[in-house]
């Protein structure tokens, strides 16, 4: 009885683990979950470093290909000089709302993971997704979870895409901005390899979707088994056919040799003296007339 009771207790535990694994799978390519991960690593990095310096975040090994940088800067300096990352330039005269003493700017380049987290209907990404965001960093040990709003009053923010994977130069490139709820906003690319923005977000370059010709599928294991089975059957039939042919050739050779021997015997018999035949019962046997040798006298003397 106790065994069955414990078994019923294990079933809800297994069901809960399955739900957790499914939930983990749903987060695997969730942009919101990815931003939370970057925020957590940025918070840990800034708590150990000083203001005014760029730091590259040490991401997990399964995030290879992504590049994330963070800097903590005073609001007055940010207004006066702006900030230049490797892939984006935030010009001076940008205001952060609500006003804070220090700002943490997070720059992201998703690299070869871009298409896993962001898609554009009927379009293809030809550049990595680049984004930036701002947070309250007034507390030197803890980064705020609330994202700040940036108001650009002068020149727009420049997002650079030096490596655009495009072979056909006749295709028109479009800048795209990913908003809340995976909404997309298109704009024209006025300068080669550069898009502009009026605030934080995630950006990339797209072209109208061009379907690729389907690649031939590799042979499935079932096809290989069928081929080996067919080869085995063909080999068996060929071997059996060869054996039958060999037997037929042997029989024909034997009959040919036997016929030659009979012909030879007949020809020899034709050369000899012919014998009469007689029937003995149901068998026909050769026979010869009995001729005795006539007696001859050795001497002419007769008593």
CSV table of N, CA, C and O in Angstrom, one decimal, residues 17-141:
chain,number,residue,atom,x,y,z
A,17,UNK,N,8.3,19.0,-13.2
A,17,UNK,CA,9.6,19.1,-13.9
A,17,UNK,C,9.4,19.3,-15.4
A,17,UNK,O,10.1,20.0,-16.1
A,18,UNK,N,8.4,18.6,-16.0
A,18,UNK,CA,8.2,18.7,-17.4
A,18,UNK,C,7.7,20.1,-17.8
A,18,UNK,O,8.1,20.7,-18.8
A,19,UNK,N,6.8,20.7,-16.9
A,19,UNK,CA,6.4,22.0,-17.2
A,19,UNK,C,7.5,23.0,-17.1
A,19,UNK,O,7.6,24.0,-17.9
A,20,UNK,N,8.4,22.8,-16.1
A,20,UNK,CA,9.6,23.7,-16.0
A,20,UNK,C,10.5,23.6,-17.2
A,20,UNK,O,11.0,24.6,-17.7
A,21,UNK,N,10.7,22.4,-17.7
A,21,UNK,CA,11.6,22.2,-18.9
A,21,UNK,C,10.9,22.9,-20.1
A,21,UNK,O,11.6,23.5,-20.9
A,22,UNK,N,9.6,22.8,-20.2
A,22,UNK,CA,8.9,23.4,-21.3
A,22,UNK,C,9.0,24.9,-21.2
A,22,UNK,O,9.2,25.7,-22.2
A,23,UNK,N,8.9,25.4,-20.0
A,23,UNK,CA,9.0,26.9,-19.8
A,23,UNK,C,10.4,27.3,-20.1
A,23,UNK,O,10.6,28.4,-20.7
A,24,UNK,N,11.4,26.5,-19.8
A,24,UNK,CA,12.8,26.9,-20.1
A,24,UNK,C,13.0,26.9,-21.6
A,24,UNK,O,13.7,27.8,-22.2
A,25,UNK,N,12.3,26.0,-22.4
A,25,UNK,CA,12.4,26.0,-23.8
A,25,UNK,C,11.8,27.3,-24.4
A,25,UNK,O,12.3,27.8,-25.4
A,26,UNK,N,10.7,27.8,-23.8
A,26,UNK,CA,10.1,28.9,-24.4
A,26,UNK,C,10.9,30.2,-24.2
A,26,UNK,O,10.8,31.1,-24.9
A,27,UNK,N,11.8,30.2,-23.1
A,27,UNK,CA,12.7,31.3,-22.9
A,27,UNK,C,13.9,31.3,-23.7
A,27,UNK,O,14.7,32.2,-23.7
A,28,UNK,N,14.2,30.1,-24.4
A,28,UNK,CA,15.5,30.0,-25.0
A,28,UNK,C,15.7,31.0,-26.1
A,28,UNK,O,16.9,31.5,-26.3
A,29,UNK,N,14.7,31.5,-26.8
A,29,UNK,CA,14.9,32.5,-27.8
A,29,UNK,C,13.9,33.7,-27.6
A,29,UNK,O,13.3,34.3,-28.5
A,30,UNK,N,13.7,34.1,-26.3
A,30,UNK,CA,12.9,35.1,-25.9
A,30,UNK,C,13.7,36.4,-25.8
A,30,UNK,O,14.6,36.5,-24.9
A,31,UNK,N,13.4,37.5,-26.6
A,31,UNK,CA,14.2,38.7,-26.4
A,31,UNK,C,14.1,39.3,-25.0
A,31,UNK,O,15.1,39.9,-24.5
A,32,UNK,N,13.0,39.3,-24.4
A,32,UNK,CA,12.8,39.9,-23.1
A,32,UNK,C,13.7,39.2,-22.1
A,32,UNK,O,14.4,39.8,-21.2
A,33,UNK,N,13.7,37.8,-22.1
A,33,UNK,CA,14.5,37.1,-21.2
A,33,UNK,C,16.0,37.4,-21.5
A,33,UNK,O,16.8,37.4,-20.6
A,34,UNK,N,16.4,37.6,-22.8
A,34,UNK,CA,17.8,37.9,-23.1
A,34,UNK,C,18.2,39.3,-22.5
A,34,UNK,O,19.3,39.4,-22.0
A,35,UNK,N,17.2,40.2,-22.6
A,35,UNK,CA,17.5,41.6,-22.0
A,35,UNK,C,17.7,41.5,-20.5
A,35,UNK,O,18.6,42.1,-19.9
A,36,UNK,N,16.9,40.6,-19.8
A,36,UNK,CA,17.1,40.4,-18.4
A,36,UNK,C,18.4,39.8,-18.1
A,36,UNK,O,19.0,40.2,-17.1
A,37,UNK,N,18.9,38.9,-18.9
A,37,UNK,CA,20.2,38.3,-18.7
A,37,UNK,C,21.3,39.3,-18.8
A,37,UNK,O,22.2,39.4,-18.0
A,38,UNK,N,21.2,40.1,-19.9
A,38,UNK,CA,22.2,41.2,-20.1
A,38,UNK,C,22.2,42.2,-18.9
A,38,UNK,O,23.3,42.6,-18.4
A,39,UNK,N,21.1,42.5,-18.4
A,39,UNK,CA,20.9,43.4,-17.3
A,39,UNK,C,21.6,42.9,-16.1
A,39,UNK,O,22.3,43.6,-15.3
A,40,UNK,N,21.4,41.6,-15.8
A,40,UNK,CA,22.0,40.9,-14.6
A,40,UNK,C,23.5,40.9,-14.7
A,40,UNK,O,24.2,41.2,-13.7
A,41,UNK,N,24.1,40.6,-15.9
A,41,UNK,CA,25.5,40.6,-16.0
A,41,UNK,C,26.1,42.0,-16.0
A,41,UNK,O,27.2,42.2,-15.4
A,42,UNK,N,25.4,43.0,-16.5
A,42,UNK,CA,25.8,44.4,-16.4
A,42,UNK,C,25.8,44.9,-15.0
A,42,UNK,O,26.7,45.6,-14.5
A,43,UNK,N,24.8,44.5,-14.2
A,43,UNK,CA,24.7,44.9,-12.8
A,43,UNK,C,25.9,44.3,-12.0
A,43,UNK,O,26.5,45.0,-11.2
A,44,UNK,N,26.2,43.0,-12.3
A,44,UNK,CA,27.4,42.4,-11.6
A,44,UNK,C,28.7,43.0,-12.0
A,44,UNK,O,29.6,43.2,-11.2
A,45,UNK,N,28.8,43.4,-13.3
A,45,UNK,CA,30.1,44.0,-13.7
A,45,UNK,C,30.3,45.4,-13.2
A,45,UNK,O,31.4,45.8,-12.7
A,46,UNK,N,29.2,46.3,-13.2
A,46,UNK,CA,29.4,47.7,-12.7
A,46,UNK,C,29.6,47.7,-11.2
A,46,UNK,O,30.2,48.7,-10.7
A,47,UNK,N,29.1,46.7,-10.5
A,47,UNK,CA,29.3,46.8,-9.0
A,47,UNK,C,30.8,46.6,-8.6
A,47,UNK,O,31.1,46.9,-7.5
A,48,UNK,N,31.6,46.2,-9.6
A,48,UNK,CA,33.0,46.0,-9.3
A,48,UNK,C,33.9,47.0,-10.0
A,48,UNK,O,35.2,46.8,-9.8
A,49,UNK,N,33.4,47.9,-10.8
A,49,UNK,CA,34.2,48.8,-11.6
A,49,UNK,C,33.8,50.3,-11.4
A,49,UNK,O,32.8,50.6,-10.7
A,50,UNK,N,34.6,51.1,-12.0
A,50,UNK,CA,34.5,52.6,-11.7
A,50,UNK,C,33.6,53.2,-12.9
A,50,UNK,O,33.4,52.6,-13.9
A,51,UNK,N,33.2,54.4,-12.6
A,51,UNK,CA,32.4,55.2,-13.6
A,51,UNK,C,33.3,55.8,-14.7
A,51,UNK,O,34.5,56.1,-14.4
A,52,UNK,N,32.8,55.8,-15.9
A,52,UNK,CA,33.5,56.5,-17.0
A,52,UNK,C,34.3,55.5,-17.8
A,52,UNK,O,35.1,56.0,-18.7
A,53,UNK,N,34.2,54.2,-17.7
A,53,UNK,CA,35.0,53.3,-18.4
A,53,UNK,C,34.1,52.2,-19.1
A,53,UNK,O,33.0,51.8,-18.6
A,54,UNK,N,34.5,51.8,-20.3
A,54,UNK,CA,33.7,50.8,-21.0
A,54,UNK,C,34.2,49.4,-20.5
A,54,UNK,O,35.3,49.1,-20.3
A,55,UNK,N,33.2,48.5,-20.4
A,55,UNK,CA,33.5,47.1,-20.0
A,55,UNK,C,32.7,46.1,-20.9
A,55,UNK,O,31.5,46.3,-21.1
A,56,UNK,N,33.4,45.1,-21.3
A,56,UNK,CA,32.7,44.0,-22.1
A,56,UNK,C,32.3,43.0,-21.1
A,56,UNK,O,33.0,42.5,-20.2
A,57,UNK,N,31.0,42.6,-21.2
A,57,UNK,CA,30.4,41.6,-20.3
A,57,UNK,C,30.9,40.2,-20.7
A,57,UNK,O,31.0,39.9,-21.8
A,58,UNK,N,31.2,39.4,-19.7
A,58,UNK,CA,31.6,38.0,-19.8
A,58,UNK,C,30.3,37.2,-19.8
A,58,UNK,O,29.8,36.9,-18.8
A,59,UNK,N,29.9,36.8,-21.0
A,59,UNK,CA,28.6,36.0,-21.2
A,59,UNK,C,28.9,34.5,-21.1
A,59,UNK,O,30.0,34.1,-21.2
A,60,UNK,N,27.8,33.7,-20.9
A,60,UNK,CA,28.0,32.3,-20.8
A,60,UNK,C,28.5,31.7,-22.2
A,60,UNK,O,28.5,32.4,-23.2
A,61,UNK,N,29.1,30.6,-22.1
A,61,UNK,CA,29.7,30.0,-23.3
A,61,UNK,C,28.7,29.7,-24.4
A,61,UNK,O,29.0,29.7,-25.6
A,62,UNK,N,27.4,29.4,-24.0
A,62,UNK,CA,26.4,29.2,-25.0
A,62,UNK,C,25.9,30.4,-25.7
A,62,UNK,O,25.0,30.4,-26.6
A,63,UNK,N,26.5,31.6,-25.4
A,63,UNK,CA,26.2,32.9,-26.0
A,63,UNK,C,27.3,33.3,-26.9
A,63,UNK,O,27.4,34.5,-27.2
A,64,UNK,N,28.1,32.4,-27.3
A,64,UNK,CA,29.3,32.8,-28.2
A,64,UNK,C,28.8,33.4,-29.4
A,64,UNK,O,27.9,32.9,-30.1
A,65,UNK,N,29.4,34.6,-29.8
A,65,UNK,CA,29.0,35.3,-31.0
A,65,UNK,C,28.3,36.7,-30.6
A,65,UNK,O,28.3,37.6,-31.4
A,66,UNK,N,27.8,36.8,-29.4
A,66,UNK,CA,27.2,38.0,-28.9
A,66,UNK,C,28.3,38.9,-28.2
A,66,UNK,O,29.2,38.4,-27.6
A,67,UNK,N,28.1,40.2,-28.4
A,67,UNK,CA,29.0,41.2,-27.8
A,67,UNK,C,28.2,42.2,-27.1
A,67,UNK,O,27.3,42.9,-27.7
A,68,UNK,N,28.4,42.4,-25.8
A,68,UNK,CA,27.7,43.3,-25.0
A,68,UNK,C,28.7,44.2,-24.2
A,68,UNK,O,29.6,43.6,-23.5
A,69,UNK,N,28.5,45.5,-24.2
A,69,UNK,CA,29.3,46.4,-23.5
A,69,UNK,C,28.5,47.3,-22.6
A,69,UNK,O,27.3,47.5,-22.9
A,70,UNK,N,29.1,47.8,-21.6
A,70,UNK,CA,28.3,48.7,-20.6
A,70,UNK,C,29.3,49.8,-20.1
A,70,UNK,O,30.5,49.6,-20.0
A,71,UNK,N,28.7,51.0,-19.9
A,71,UNK,CA,29.5,52.1,-19.3
A,71,UNK,C,28.5,52.8,-18.4
A,71,UNK,O,27.3,53.0,-18.6
A,72,UNK,N,29.1,53.3,-17.3
A,72,UNK,CA,28.4,54.1,-16.3
A,72,UNK,C,29.0,55.5,-16.4
A,72,UNK,O,30.2,55.7,-16.3
A,73,UNK,N,28.1,56.5,-16.7
A,73,UNK,CA,28.6,57.9,-16.9
A,73,UNK,C,27.6,58.9,-16.2
A,73,UNK,O,26.5,58.6,-16.0
A,74,UNK,N,28.2,60.0,-15.8
A,74,UNK,CA,27.4,61.0,-15.2
A,74,UNK,C,26.5,61.7,-16.2
A,74,UNK,O,26.9,61.9,-17.4
A,75,UNK,N,25.3,62.1,-15.8
A,75,UNK,CA,24.4,62.7,-16.7
A,75,UNK,C,24.9,64.0,-17.3
A,75,UNK,O,24.6,64.2,-18.5
A,76,UNK,N,25.6,64.8,-16.6
A,76,UNK,CA,26.2,66.1,-17.2
A,76,UNK,C,27.2,65.8,-18.3
A,76,UNK,O,27.1,66.4,-19.3
A,77,UNK,N,28.0,64.8,-18.0
A,77,UNK,CA,29.0,64.4,-19.1
A,77,UNK,C,28.3,63.8,-20.3
A,77,UNK,O,28.7,64.0,-21.4
A,78,UNK,N,27.3,63.0,-20.0
A,78,UNK,CA,26.5,62.4,-21.1
A,78,UNK,C,25.9,63.5,-22.0
A,78,UNK,O,25.9,63.4,-23.2
A,79,UNK,N,25.3,64.5,-21.4
A,79,UNK,CA,24.7,65.6,-22.1
A,79,UNK,C,25.7,66.4,-22.9
A,79,UNK,O,25.5,66.8,-24.1
A,80,UNK,N,26.9,66.5,-22.4
A,80,UNK,CA,27.9,67.4,-23.0
A,80,UNK,C,28.7,66.6,-24.2
A,80,UNK,O,29.0,67.2,-25.2
A,81,UNK,N,29.0,65.4,-24.0
A,81,UNK,CA,29.9,64.7,-24.9
A,81,UNK,C,29.2,63.5,-25.7
A,81,UNK,O,29.7,63.1,-26.7
A,82,UNK,N,28.1,63.0,-25.1
A,82,UNK,CA,27.5,61.8,-25.7
A,82,UNK,C,28.4,60.6,-25.4
A,82,UNK,O,29.4,60.6,-24.7
A,83,UNK,N,28.1,59.5,-26.1
A,83,UNK,CA,28.9,58.2,-25.9
A,83,UNK,C,29.0,57.6,-27.3
A,83,UNK,O,28.1,57.5,-28.1
A,84,UNK,N,30.2,57.0,-27.6
A,84,UNK,CA,30.5,56.3,-28.8
A,84,UNK,C,30.9,54.8,-28.5
A,84,UNK,O,31.9,54.6,-27.8
A,85,UNK,N,30.0,53.9,-28.9
A,85,UNK,CA,30.4,52.5,-28.8
A,85,UNK,C,31.0,52.1,-30.1
A,85,UNK,O,31.1,52.9,-31.1
A,86,UNK,N,31.3,50.8,-30.2
A,86,UNK,CA,31.9,50.3,-31.5
A,86,UNK,C,30.9,50.3,-32.6
A,86,UNK,O,31.3,50.5,-33.8
A,87,UNK,N,29.7,50.1,-32.3
A,87,UNK,CA,28.7,49.9,-33.4
A,87,UNK,C,27.6,51.0,-33.3
A,87,UNK,O,26.7,51.0,-34.1
A,88,UNK,N,27.7,52.0,-32.4
A,88,UNK,CA,26.7,53.1,-32.4
A,88,UNK,C,27.3,54.3,-31.8
A,88,UNK,O,28.3,54.2,-31.0
A,89,UNK,N,26.8,55.4,-32.2
A,89,UNK,CA,27.2,56.7,-31.7
A,89,UNK,C,26.1,57.5,-31.2
A,89,UNK,O,25.1,57.9,-31.9
A,90,UNK,N,26.1,57.9,-29.9
A,90,UNK,CA,25.1,58.7,-29.3
A,90,UNK,C,25.6,60.1,-29.2
A,90,UNK,O,26.6,60.3,-28.5
A,91,UNK,N,25.0,61.0,-29.9
A,91,UNK,CA,25.6,62.4,-30.0
A,91,UNK,C,25.4,63.2,-28.7
A,91,UNK,O,24.6,62.7,-27.8
A,92,UNK,N,26.0,64.3,-28.5
A,92,UNK,CA,25.7,65.2,-27.3
A,92,UNK,C,24.2,65.7,-27.4
A,92,UNK,O,23.5,65.5,-28.3
A,93,UNK,N,23.8,66.3,-26.3
A,93,UNK,CA,22.5,67.0,-26.1
A,93,UNK,C,21.4,65.9,-26.2
A,93,UNK,O,20.4,66.1,-26.8
A,94,UNK,N,21.6,64.8,-25.5
A,94,UNK,CA,20.6,63.8,-25.3
A,94,UNK,C,20.2,63.8,-23.8
A,94,UNK,O,21.1,63.7,-22.9
A,95,UNK,N,18.9,63.9,-23.5
A,95,UNK,CA,18.4,64.0,-22.1
A,95,UNK,C,17.8,62.6,-21.7
A,95,UNK,O,17.1,62.0,-22.5
A,96,UNK,N,18.1,62.2,-20.5
A,96,UNK,CA,17.6,61.0,-19.9
A,96,UNK,C,16.4,61.4,-19.0
A,96,UNK,O,16.6,62.2,-18.1
A,97,UNK,N,15.3,60.7,-19.2
A,97,UNK,CA,14.1,61.0,-18.4
A,97,UNK,C,13.6,59.7,-17.7
A,97,UNK,O,13.6,58.6,-18.4
A,98,UNK,N,13.3,59.7,-16.4
A,98,UNK,CA,13.5,60.9,-15.5
A,98,UNK,C,14.9,61.2,-15.2
A,98,UNK,O,15.8,60.3,-15.4
A,99,UNK,N,15.2,62.4,-14.7
A,99,UNK,CA,16.6,62.8,-14.5
A,99,UNK,C,17.2,61.9,-13.4
A,99,UNK,O,16.6,61.7,-12.3
A,100,UNK,N,18.4,61.5,-13.6
A,100,UNK,CA,19.2,60.7,-12.6
A,100,UNK,C,20.6,61.3,-12.6
A,100,UNK,O,21.0,62.0,-13.5
A,101,UNK,N,21.3,60.9,-11.5
A,101,UNK,CA,22.7,61.4,-11.4
A,101,UNK,C,23.7,60.7,-12.3
A,101,UNK,O,24.5,61.3,-12.9
A,102,UNK,N,23.5,59.4,-12.4
A,102,UNK,CA,24.4,58.6,-13.2
A,102,UNK,C,23.5,57.7,-14.2
A,102,UNK,O,22.5,57.2,-13.7
A,103,UNK,N,24.1,57.4,-15.3
A,103,UNK,CA,23.4,56.6,-16.3
A,103,UNK,C,24.3,55.4,-16.7
A,103,UNK,O,25.5,55.6,-16.9
A,104,UNK,N,23.6,54.3,-16.8
A,104,UNK,CA,24.3,53.1,-17.4
A,104,UNK,C,23.8,52.8,-18.8
A,104,UNK,O,22.6,52.6,-19.0
A,105,UNK,N,24.7,52.8,-19.7
A,105,UNK,CA,24.3,52.6,-21.1
A,105,UNK,C,24.8,51.2,-21.5
A,105,UNK,O,26.0,50.8,-21.3
A,106,UNK,N,23.9,50.4,-22.0
A,106,UNK,CA,24.1,49.0,-22.4
A,106,UNK,C,24.1,48.9,-23.9
A,106,UNK,O,23.0,49.2,-24.5
A,107,UNK,N,25.1,48.4,-24.6
A,107,UNK,CA,25.2,48.3,-26.0
A,107,UNK,C,25.3,46.8,-26.3
A,107,UNK,O,26.1,46.0,-25.7
A,108,UNK,N,24.5,46.3,-27.3
A,108,UNK,CA,24.4,44.9,-27.6
A,108,UNK,C,24.6,44.7,-29.1
A,108,UNK,O,24.1,45.5,-29.9
A,109,UNK,N,25.3,43.6,-29.4
A,109,UNK,CA,25.4,43.1,-30.8
A,109,UNK,C,25.2,41.6,-30.8
A,109,UNK,O,26.0,40.9,-30.2
A,110,UNK,N,24.0,41.2,-31.3
A,110,UNK,CA,23.6,39.8,-31.2
A,110,UNK,C,24.4,38.8,-32.2
A,110,UNK,O,24.2,37.6,-32.1
A,111,UNK,N,25.1,39.4,-33.1
A,111,UNK,CA,25.9,38.6,-34.0
A,111,UNK,C,25.0,37.5,-34.7
A,111,UNK,O,24.0,37.8,-35.3
A,112,UNK,N,25.6,36.3,-34.7
A,112,UNK,CA,24.9,35.2,-35.5
A,112,UNK,C,23.7,34.7,-34.8
A,112,UNK,O,23.0,33.8,-35.3
A,113,UNK,N,23.3,35.2,-33.6
A,113,UNK,CA,22.1,34.8,-32.9
A,113,UNK,C,20.9,35.8,-33.3
A,113,UNK,O,19.8,35.6,-32.7
A,114,UNK,N,21.2,36.7,-34.1
A,114,UNK,CA,20.1,37.8,-34.4
A,114,UNK,C,18.8,37.2,-34.9
A,114,UNK,O,17.7,37.5,-34.4
A,115,UNK,N,18.9,36.3,-35.9
A,115,UNK,CA,17.7,35.7,-36.5
A,115,UNK,C,17.0,34.8,-35.6
A,115,UNK,O,15.8,34.5,-35.8
A,116,UNK,N,17.6,34.3,-34.5
A,116,UNK,CA,16.9,33.5,-33.5
A,116,UNK,C,16.0,34.3,-32.6
A,116,UNK,O,14.9,33.8,-32.2
A,117,UNK,N,16.3,35.5,-32.4
A,117,UNK,CA,15.5,36.4,-31.5
A,117,UNK,C,14.6,37.4,-32.2
A,117,UNK,O,13.6,37.8,-31.6
A,118,UNK,N,15.0,37.7,-33.4
A,118,UNK,CA,14.2,38.8,-34.1
A,118,UNK,C,14.0,38.3,-35.5
A,118,UNK,O,14.9,37.9,-36.2
A,119,UNK,N,12.7,38.4,-35.9
A,119,UNK,CA,12.3,38.1,-37.3
A,119,UNK,C,11.4,39.2,-37.8
A,119,UNK,O,10.7,39.9,-37.1
A,120,UNK,N,11.5,39.4,-39.2
A,120,UNK,CA,10.7,40.4,-39.8
A,120,UNK,C,9.9,39.7,-40.9
A,120,UNK,O,10.5,39.0,-41.7
A,121,UNK,N,8.6,39.8,-40.8
A,121,UNK,CA,7.7,39.1,-41.8
A,121,UNK,C,8.1,39.5,-43.3
A,121,UNK,O,8.3,40.7,-43.6
A,122,UNK,N,8.2,38.5,-44.1
A,122,UNK,CA,8.5,38.7,-45.5
A,122,UNK,C,9.8,39.4,-45.8
A,122,UNK,O,10.0,40.0,-46.9
A,123,UNK,N,10.7,39.4,-44.9
A,123,UNK,CA,12.0,40.0,-45.0
A,123,UNK,C,13.1,39.1,-44.4
A,123,UNK,O,12.8,38.3,-43.6
A,124,UNK,N,14.3,39.3,-44.9
A,124,UNK,CA,15.5,38.6,-44.3
A,124,UNK,C,16.5,39.6,-43.7
A,124,UNK,O,16.8,40.6,-44.3
A,125,UNK,N,17.1,39.2,-42.6
A,125,UNK,CA,18.1,40.0,-42.0
A,125,UNK,C,19.4,39.8,-42.7
A,125,UNK,O,19.8,38.7,-43.1
A,126,UNK,N,20.1,40.9,-43.1
A,126,UNK,CA,21.4,40.9,-43.7
A,126,UNK,C,22.4,41.5,-42.9
A,126,UNK,O,23.6,41.7,-43.3
A,127,UNK,N,22.1,41.9,-41.6
A,127,UNK,CA,23.1,42.4,-40.7
A,127,UNK,C,22.7,42.0,-39.3
A,127,UNK,O,21.5,41.7,-39.0
A,128,UNK,N,23.6,42.0,-38.4
A,128,UNK,CA,23.3,41.6,-37.0
A,128,UNK,C,22.4,42.6,-36.3
A,128,UNK,O,22.3,43.8,-36.7
A,129,UNK,N,21.6,42.2,-35.3
A,129,UNK,CA,20.8,43.1,-34.6
A,129,UNK,C,21.6,43.8,-33.5
A,129,UNK,O,22.4,43.2,-32.8
A,130,UNK,N,21.6,45.2,-33.6
A,130,UNK,CA,22.3,46.0,-32.7
A,130,UNK,C,21.3,46.8,-31.8
A,130,UNK,O,20.3,47.3,-32.4
A,131,UNK,N,21.5,46.9,-30.5
A,131,UNK,CA,20.6,47.6,-29.7
A,131,UNK,C,21.3,48.4,-28.6
A,131,UNK,O,22.5,48.1,-28.3
A,132,UNK,N,20.6,49.3,-27.9
A,132,UNK,CA,21.2,50.0,-26.8
A,132,UNK,C,20.0,50.4,-25.9
A,132,UNK,O,18.9,50.5,-26.3
A,133,UNK,N,20.3,50.5,-24.6
A,133,UNK,CA,19.3,50.9,-23.6
A,133,UNK,C,20.0,51.6,-22.5
A,133,UNK,O,21.3,51.5,-22.3
A,134,UNK,N,19.2,52.3,-21.7
A,134,UNK,CA,19.8,53.2,-20.6
A,134,UNK,C,19.1,52.9,-19.3
A,134,UNK,O,17.8,52.6,-19.3
A,135,UNK,N,19.8,52.8,-18.2
A,135,UNK,CA,19.3,52.5,-16.8
A,135,UNK,C,19.8,53.5,-15.8
A,135,UNK,O,20.9,54.1,-16.0
A,136,UNK,N,19.1,53.6,-14.7
A,136,UNK,CA,19.5,54.5,-13.6
A,136,UNK,C,20.7,53.8,-12.9
A,136,UNK,O,20.5,52.6,-12.4
A,137,UNK,N,21.8,54.4,-12.8
A,137,UNK,CA,23.0,53.8,-12.1
A,137,UNK,C,23.5,54.7,-11.0
A,137,UNK,O,24.7,54.8,-10.7
A,138,UNK,N,22.6,55.5,-10.4
A,138,UNK,CA,22.9,56.4,-9.3
A,138,UNK,C,23.5,55.6,-8.1
A,138,UNK,O,24.4,56.1,-7.4
A,139,UNK,N,22.9,54.4,-7.9
A,139,UNK,CA,23.4,53.6,-6.8
A,139,UNK,C,24.6,52.8,-7.3
A,139,UNK,O,24.6,52.1,-8.3
A,140,UNK,N,25.8,53.0,-6.7
A,140,UNK,CA,27.0,52.4,-7.2
A,140,UNK,C,27.1,50.9,-7.1
A,140,UNK,O,27.9,50.3,-7.8
A,141,UNK,N,26.2,50.3,-6.4
A,141,UNK,CA,26.2,48.8,-6.2
A,141,UNK,C,25.1,48.1,-6.9
A,141,UNK,O,25.2,46.9,-7.1
